Amino acid sequence: MKLLHSCMRVAELLSQQLDGPLDWLDRLRLRIHLSMCSDCTQVDEQLKELRSLSGELFDRGSTDDRSSATPRP
Amino acid sequence: MHAELTAATDDELAVLRRALLRHARATVGDAGLAEDLVQDCLIVVVQKQDTRCGEATLTTWAKAVLRHKIADWYRSPDHRRLRQLDGEEDLVDEAGDALFTAGGSYAHPVSRWEQPEGRMERRQMMDTLELCIDHLPERSGRLFLMREWLGFETPEICHTLGISADNCRTILHRARMSLRACMTTHWGKAS
């Protein structure tokens, strides 16, 4: 079993975790990798910033409450 | 804004229509269909603008109406008449490959982004993102918008577009990494 992921694999996991929870082993590997790698920490922040900016851009608000954008009758 | 609390003028509607068309085209990938959906949306906007929630600007409200129209359309059987996406674009991602070394590390150090100061700069940052989204390949752009704008979960996107979960994940990941690279180039690195 490979304990450490490459940055390329970590980037995939960082994207995946925006779409759903990762399994415990990947979460563990991710935490270990991020604690040692400033490049991936930066990419993690930027992917999260993209999500937040997209939310604002599409006027959906920055929270998960998607009903806030429901049109009024 | 006062103008947005009163009835929309023809000029405002024309500007609004262009903004809505831009989002609709990128999300459904078909110009004719995008026109139809935006038309339906504008009918609602014009007919019900007096009853809409006071604090929502016209654009915010119209985008929300359009978002629901597009989501409903994707969830209806009609969406099947749209051409399928698979095979339309090659999955080879040269830009993505160049980002990493053969060992899977970043080929160049990842730069921090300039932090926007105040609402104006934040708005400029969003404008940059919008341009970057416009420049995504068609398929990546559609998946990204379905996920981030329509709010579809990934299994629903796979099912709706008839693509595999792996493919869906890969396309979304590449879309995000392309946007990240685009923002680094066009928004700016922190000094």
mmCIF file of C-alpha atoms in Angstrom:
data_model
loop_
_atom_site.group_PDB
_atom_site.id
_atom_site.type_symbol
_atom_site.label_atom_id
_atom_site.label_comp_id
_atom_site.label_asym_id
_atom_site.label_seq_id
_atom_site.Cartn_x
_atom_site.Cartn_y
_atom_site.Cartn_z
ATOM 1 C CA MET A 1 0.000 0.000 0.000
ATOM 2 C CA LYS A 2 1.307 3.384 -0.933
ATOM 3 C CA LEU A 3 1.047 5.726 2.005
ATOM 4 C CA LEU A 4 2.005 8.942 0.277
ATOM 5 C CA HIS A 5 0.243 10.345 -2.726
ATOM 6 C CA SER A 6 1.877 12.460 -5.420
ATOM 7 C CA CYS A 7 0.805 16.093 -5.817
ATOM 8 C CA MET A 8 -0.965 15.095 -9.031
ATOM 9 C CA ARG A 9 -3.098 12.550 -7.172
ATOM 10 C CA VAL A 10 -3.647 14.952 -4.298
ATOM 11 C CA ALA A 11 -5.014 17.537 -6.766
ATOM 12 C CA GLU A 12 -7.587 14.963 -7.923
ATOM 13 C CA LEU A 13 -8.619 14.269 -4.340
ATOM 14 C CA LEU A 14 -8.876 17.987 -3.558
ATOM 15 C CA SER A 15 -11.313 18.334 -6.431
ATOM 16 C CA GLN A 16 -13.200 15.166 -5.476
ATOM 17 C CA GLN A 17 -13.762 16.328 -1.934
ATOM 18 C CA LEU A 18 -15.700 19.298 -3.305
ATOM 19 C CA ASP A 19 -18.192 16.823 -4.766
ATOM 20 C CA GLY A 20 -18.513 14.354 -1.912
ATOM 21 C CA PRO A 21 -16.766 12.865 1.105
ATOM 22 C CA LEU A 22 -13.549 10.908 0.570
ATOM 23 C CA ASP A 23 -12.972 7.565 2.280
ATOM 24 C CA TRP A 24 -11.014 7.615 5.539
ATOM 25 C CA LEU A 25 -7.750 6.398 4.027
ATOM 26 C CA ASP A 26 -7.698 9.099 1.361
ATOM 27 C CA ARG A 27 -8.609 11.703 3.966
ATOM 28 C CA LEU A 28 -5.673 10.534 6.057
ATOM 29 C CA ARG A 29 -3.251 10.577 3.136
ATOM 30 C CA LEU A 30 -4.508 13.997 2.153
ATOM 31 C CA ARG A 31 -3.926 15.421 5.645
ATOM 32 C CA ILE A 32 -0.436 13.982 5.830
ATOM 33 C CA HIS A 33 0.440 15.286 2.383
ATOM 34 C CA LEU A 34 -1.003 18.763 3.015
ATOM 35 C CA SER A 35 0.904 19.065 6.295
ATOM 36 C CA MET A 36 4.146 18.694 4.360
ATOM 37 C CA CYS A 37 3.433 20.323 1.022
ATOM 38 C CA SER A 38 2.905 24.057 0.565
ATOM 39 C CA ASP A 39 2.094 23.740 -3.153
ATOM 40 C CA CYS A 40 -0.854 21.435 -2.491
ATOM 41 C CA THR A 41 -2.006 23.566 0.459
ATOM 42 C CA GLN A 42 -2.090 26.518 -1.915
ATOM 43 C CA VAL A 43 -4.021 24.548 -4.545
ATOM 44 C CA ASP A 44 -6.474 23.415 -1.861
ATOM 45 C CA GLU A 45 -7.130 27.049 -0.908
ATOM 46 C CA GLN A 46 -7.494 28.086 -4.531
ATOM 47 C CA LEU A 47 -9.978 25.325 -5.369
ATOM 48 C CA LYS A 48 -12.047 26.333 -2.352
ATOM 49 C CA GLU A 49 -11.796 29.974 -3.419
ATOM 50 C CA LEU A 50 -13.041 28.977 -6.893
ATOM 51 C CA ARG A 51 -16.089 27.373 -5.323
ATOM 52 C CA SER A 52 -16.782 30.436 -3.226
ATOM 53 C CA LEU A 53 -16.255 32.836 -6.152
ATOM 54 C CA SER A 54 -18.496 30.743 -8.417
ATOM 55 C CA GLY A 55 -21.210 30.846 -5.779
ATOM 56 C CA GLU A 56 -21.045 34.633 -5.696
ATOM 57 C CA LEU A 57 -20.713 34.911 -9.454
ATOM 58 C CA PHE A 58 -23.879 32.952 -10.017
ATOM 59 C CA ASP A 59 -25.646 34.885 -7.269
ATOM 60 C CA ARG A 60 -26.277 31.802 -5.296
ATOM 61 C CA GLY A 61 -24.739 33.021 -2.071
ATOM 62 C CA SER A 62 -21.681 31.485 -0.510
ATOM 63 C CA THR A 63 -23.434 28.961 1.714
ATOM 64 C CA ASP A 64 -24.848 25.563 0.851
ATOM 65 C CA ASP A 65 -28.353 26.885 1.232
ATOM 66 C CA ARG A 66 -29.294 26.679 -2.400
ATOM 67 C CA SER A 67 -32.923 27.405 -1.630
ATOM 68 C CA SER A 68 -31.916 31.022 -0.978
ATOM 69 C CA ALA A 69 -31.830 31.546 -4.723
ATOM 70 C CA THR A 70 -35.319 30.175 -5.248
ATOM 71 C CA PRO A 71 -37.337 32.616 -7.317
ATOM 72 C CA ARG A 72 -40.298 34.140 -5.580
ATOM 73 C CA PRO A 73 -43.691 33.533 -7.162
ATOM 74 C CA MET B 1 -30.465 50.492 -6.955
ATOM 75 C CA HIS B 2 -33.520 52.561 -7.599
ATOM 76 C CA ALA B 3 -33.716 51.635 -11.309
ATOM 77 C CA GLU B 4 -33.913 47.974 -10.406
ATOM 78 C CA LEU B 5 -36.806 48.468 -8.055
ATOM 79 C CA THR B 6 -38.947 49.965 -10.784
ATOM 80 C CA ALA B 7 -40.074 48.305 -13.999
ATOM 81 C CA ALA B 8 -37.153 47.212 -16.151
ATOM 82 C CA THR B 9 -36.615 49.330 -19.251
ATOM 83 C CA ASP B 10 -36.069 47.845 -22.698
ATOM 84 C CA ASP B 11 -32.358 48.622 -22.412
ATOM 85 C CA GLU B 12 -32.084 46.879 -19.069
ATOM 86 C CA LEU B 13 -33.874 43.866 -20.495
ATOM 87 C CA ALA B 14 -31.504 43.754 -23.485
ATOM 88 C CA VAL B 15 -28.455 43.804 -21.199
ATOM 89 C CA LEU B 16 -30.046 41.201 -18.961
ATOM 90 C CA ARG B 17 -30.898 38.988 -21.930
ATOM 91 C CA ARG B 18 -27.281 39.007 -23.110
ATOM 92 C CA ALA B 19 -26.018 38.053 -19.649
ATOM 93 C CA LEU B 20 -28.559 35.246 -19.344
ATOM 94 C CA LEU B 21 -27.792 33.926 -22.834
ATOM 95 C CA ARG B 22 -24.115 33.704 -21.980
ATOM 96 C CA HIS B 23 -24.828 31.469 -18.984
ATOM 97 C CA ALA B 24 -27.525 29.450 -20.750
ATOM 98 C CA ARG B 25 -25.410 28.712 -23.845
ATOM 99 C CA ALA B 26 -22.473 27.544 -21.770
ATOM 100 C CA THR B 27 -24.710 25.375 -19.587
ATOM 101 C CA VAL B 28 -26.805 23.636 -22.257
ATOM 102 C CA GLY B 29 -24.343 23.804 -25.156
ATOM 103 C CA ASP B 30 -26.997 24.589 -27.770
ATOM 104 C CA ALA B 31 -27.643 28.157 -28.966
ATOM 105 C CA GLY B 32 -31.265 27.594 -30.086
ATOM 106 C CA LEU B 33 -32.236 25.881 -26.882
ATOM 107 C CA ALA B 34 -30.487 28.576 -24.832
ATOM 108 C CA GLU B 35 -32.586 31.211 -26.659
ATOM 109 C CA ASP B 36 -35.788 29.314 -25.836
ATOM 110 C CA LEU B 37 -34.921 28.943 -22.161
ATOM 111 C CA VAL B 38 -33.907 32.587 -21.814
ATOM 112 C CA GLN B 39 -37.100 33.636 -23.595
ATOM 113 C CA ASP B 40 -39.183 31.610 -21.102
ATOM 114 C CA CYS B 41 -37.211 33.146 -18.275
ATOM 115 C CA LEU B 42 -37.726 36.715 -19.530
ATOM 116 C CA ILE B 43 -41.474 36.150 -19.808
ATOM 117 C CA VAL B 44 -41.549 35.280 -16.090
ATOM 118 C CA VAL B 45 -39.287 38.234 -15.271
ATOM 119 C CA VAL B 46 -41.449 40.729 -17.147
ATOM 120 C CA GLN B 47 -44.779 39.353 -15.952
ATOM 121 C CA LYS B 48 -43.829 38.990 -12.308
ATOM 122 C CA GLN B 49 -41.299 41.703 -11.710
ATOM 123 C CA ASP B 50 -43.675 43.625 -9.464
ATOM 124 C CA THR B 51 -44.072 40.701 -7.107
ATOM 125 C CA ARG B 52 -40.458 39.652 -6.769
ATOM 126 C CA CYS B 53 -38.601 39.911 -3.531
ATOM 127 C CA GLY B 54 -37.651 43.547 -3.001
ATOM 128 C CA GLU B 55 -34.000 43.181 -2.091
ATOM 129 C CA ALA B 56 -33.038 40.919 -4.993
ATOM 130 C CA THR B 57 -31.655 42.823 -7.953
ATOM 131 C CA LEU B 58 -33.220 42.154 -11.317
ATOM 132 C CA THR B 59 -30.154 40.199 -12.466
ATOM 133 C CA THR B 60 -29.942 38.078 -9.320
ATOM 134 C CA TRP B 61 -33.588 37.215 -9.556
ATOM 135 C CA ALA B 62 -33.542 36.545 -13.318
ATOM 136 C CA LYS B 63 -30.499 34.264 -12.959
ATOM 137 C CA ALA B 64 -32.320 32.299 -10.270
ATOM 138 C CA VAL B 65 -35.357 31.903 -12.547
ATOM 139 C CA LEU B 66 -33.104 30.800 -15.403
ATOM 140 C CA ARG B 67 -31.237 28.370 -13.172
ATOM 141 C CA HIS B 68 -34.513 26.664 -12.298
ATOM 142 C CA LYS B 69 -35.621 26.585 -15.925
ATOM 143 C CA ILE B 70 -32.362 24.936 -17.026
ATOM 144 C CA ALA B 71 -32.371 22.469 -14.115
ATOM 145 C CA ASP B 72 -35.991 21.532 -14.899
ATOM 146 C CA TRP B 73 -35.101 21.072 -18.531
ATOM 147 C CA TYR B 74 -32.169 18.782 -17.695
ATOM 148 C CA ARG B 75 -34.468 16.758 -15.451
ATOM 149 C CA SER B 76 -37.179 16.438 -18.107
ATOM 150 C CA PRO B 77 -37.110 13.755 -20.823
ATOM 151 C CA ASP B 78 -36.548 16.552 -23.391
ATOM 152 C CA HIS B 79 -32.859 16.811 -22.606
ATOM 153 C CA ARG B 80 -32.236 13.535 -24.423
ATOM 154 C CA ARG B 81 -32.653 15.209 -27.764
ATOM 155 C CA LEU B 82 -29.458 17.103 -27.070
ATOM 156 C CA ARG B 83 -26.386 15.595 -28.636
ATOM 157 C CA GLN B 84 -24.437 13.363 -26.319
ATOM 158 C CA LEU B 85 -21.171 14.586 -24.959
ATOM 159 C CA ASP B 86 -19.024 11.490 -24.990
ATOM 160 C CA GLY B 87 -16.338 11.445 -27.625
ATOM 161 C CA GLU B 88 -16.881 15.079 -28.446
ATOM 162 C CA GLU B 89 -13.635 16.211 -26.939
ATOM 163 C CA ASP B 90 -10.465 14.347 -26.425
ATOM 164 C CA LEU B 91 -9.691 13.699 -22.779
ATOM 165 C CA VAL B 92 -6.006 14.349 -23.342
ATOM 166 C CA ASP B 93 -5.093 17.361 -21.309
ATOM 167 C CA GLU B 94 -1.747 18.744 -22.378
ATOM 168 C CA ALA B 95 -1.907 21.815 -20.169
ATOM 169 C CA GLY B 96 -2.665 19.618 -17.159
ATOM 170 C CA ASP B 97 0.152 17.225 -17.946
ATOM 171 C CA ALA B 98 2.654 20.063 -18.209
ATOM 172 C CA LEU B 99 1.668 21.223 -14.734
ATOM 173 C CA PHE B 100 3.333 18.199 -13.143
ATOM 174 C CA THR B 101 6.724 16.543 -13.410
ATOM 175 C CA ALA B 102 6.972 12.907 -14.410
ATOM 176 C CA GLY B 103 7.056 12.065 -10.690
ATOM 177 C CA GLY B 104 3.735 13.861 -10.110
ATOM 178 C CA SER B 105 5.096 16.951 -8.314
ATOM 179 C CA TYR B 106 4.342 20.498 -9.433
ATOM 180 C CA ALA B 107 6.741 21.501 -12.208
ATOM 181 C CA HIS B 108 6.766 25.087 -10.893
ATOM 182 C CA PRO B 109 6.014 26.393 -7.398
ATOM 183 C CA VAL B 110 2.313 27.214 -6.952
ATOM 184 C CA SER B 111 1.836 30.971 -6.563
ATOM 185 C CA ARG B 112 -0.556 32.574 -4.141
ATOM 186 C CA TRP B 113 -3.333 34.692 -5.600
ATOM 187 C CA GLU B 114 -3.561 38.376 -4.951
ATOM 188 C CA GLN B 115 -6.214 38.916 -2.277
ATOM 189 C CA PRO B 116 -8.928 41.313 -3.409
ATOM 190 C CA GLU B 117 -9.360 44.422 -1.293
ATOM 191 C CA GLY B 118 -12.915 45.598 -0.981
ATOM 192 C CA ARG B 119 -16.034 44.824 -2.978
ATOM 193 C CA MET B 120 -14.822 46.401 -6.201
ATOM 194 C CA GLU B 121 -11.764 44.180 -6.435
ATOM 195 C CA ARG B 122 -13.771 41.127 -5.426
ATOM 196 C CA ARG B 123 -16.136 41.957 -8.292
ATOM 197 C CA GLN B 124 -13.139 42.229 -10.658
ATOM 198 C CA MET B 125 -11.951 38.846 -9.459
ATOM 199 C CA MET B 126 -15.370 37.378 -10.297
ATOM 200 C CA ASP B 127 -15.272 39.006 -13.736
ATOM 201 C CA THR B 128 -11.909 37.330 -14.328
ATOM 202 C CA LEU B 129 -13.398 33.994 -13.291
ATOM 203 C CA GLU B 130 -16.316 34.509 -15.652
ATOM 204 C CA LEU B 131 -13.914 35.069 -18.563
ATOM 205 C CA CYS B 132 -11.954 31.973 -17.555
ATOM 206 C CA ILE B 133 -15.179 29.918 -17.503
ATOM 207 C CA ASP B 134 -16.014 31.231 -20.992
ATOM 208 C CA HIS B 135 -12.691 29.889 -22.219
ATOM 209 C CA LEU B 136 -13.130 26.373 -20.878
ATOM 210 C CA PRO B 137 -13.656 23.693 -23.534
ATOM 211 C CA GLU B 138 -17.383 23.177 -24.130
ATOM 212 C CA ARG B 139 -17.717 19.958 -22.205
ATOM 213 C CA SER B 140 -15.711 21.112 -19.188
ATOM 214 C CA GLY B 141 -17.677 24.353 -19.098
ATOM 215 C CA ARG B 142 -21.011 22.553 -19.138
ATOM 216 C CA LEU B 143 -20.097 20.161 -16.367
ATOM 217 C CA PHE B 144 -18.643 22.930 -14.249
ATOM 218 C CA LEU B 145 -21.783 25.061 -14.637
ATOM 219 C CA MET B 146 -24.092 22.112 -13.969
ATOM 220 C CA ARG B 147 -22.196 21.431 -10.761
ATOM 221 C CA GLU B 148 -21.507 24.957 -9.508
ATOM 222 C CA TRP B 149 -24.432 26.904 -10.908
ATOM 223 C CA LEU B 150 -27.306 24.445 -11.225
ATOM 224 C CA GLY B 151 -26.107 22.718 -8.052
ATOM 225 C CA PHE B 152 -26.446 19.202 -9.482
ATOM 226 C CA GLU B 153 -24.669 16.449 -7.551
ATOM 227 C CA THR B 154 -22.135 14.504 -9.623
ATOM 228 C CA PRO B 155 -24.182 11.246 -9.891
ATOM 229 C CA GLU B 156 -27.023 13.288 -11.374
ATOM 230 C CA ILE B 157 -24.660 14.917 -13.878
ATOM 231 C CA CYS B 158 -23.288 11.513 -14.958
ATOM 232 C CA HIS B 159 -26.798 10.123 -15.321
ATOM 233 C CA THR B 160 -28.172 13.147 -17.172
ATOM 234 C CA LEU B 161 -25.304 13.384 -19.654
ATOM 235 C CA GLY B 162 -24.801 9.632 -19.983
ATOM 236 C CA ILE B 163 -21.134 9.666 -18.977
ATOM 237 C CA SER B 164 -19.311 7.435 -16.522
ATOM 238 C CA ALA B 165 -18.592 8.548 -12.952
ATOM 239 C CA ASP B 166 -14.844 8.399 -13.625
ATOM 240 C CA ASN B 167 -15.163 10.522 -16.711
ATOM 241 C CA CYS B 168 -17.338 13.013 -14.889
ATOM 242 C CA ARG B 169 -14.842 13.304 -12.039
ATOM 243 C CA THR B 170 -11.939 13.726 -14.452
ATOM 244 C CA ILE B 171 -13.668 16.419 -16.506
ATOM 245 C CA LEU B 172 -14.704 18.384 -13.402
ATOM 246 C CA HIS B 173 -11.205 18.111 -11.961
ATOM 247 C CA ARG B 174 -9.625 19.335 -15.187
ATOM 248 C CA ALA B 175 -12.124 22.162 -15.428
ATOM 249 C CA ARG B 176 -11.198 23.317 -11.924
ATOM 250 C CA MET B 177 -7.467 22.989 -12.535
ATOM 251 C CA SER B 178 -7.798 24.944 -15.814
ATOM 252 C CA LEU B 179 -9.731 27.673 -14.019
ATOM 253 C CA ARG B 180 -7.114 27.749 -11.283
ATOM 254 C CA ALA B 181 -4.343 28.157 -13.857
ATOM 255 C CA CYS B 182 -6.355 30.781 -15.748
ATOM 256 C CA MET B 183 -6.939 32.762 -12.547
ATOM 257 C CA THR B 184 -3.236 32.578 -11.671
ATOM 258 C CA THR B 185 -2.366 34.023 -15.089
ATOM 259 C CA HIS B 186 -5.112 36.625 -15.413
ATOM 260 C CA TRP B 187 -5.990 37.613 -11.870
ATOM 261 C CA GLY B 188 -2.462 37.791 -10.641
ATOM 262 C CA LYS B 189 -0.021 36.333 -8.233
ATOM 263 C CA ALA B 190 0.551 37.868 -4.862
ATOM 264 C CA SER B 191 3.840 39.717 -4.772
#
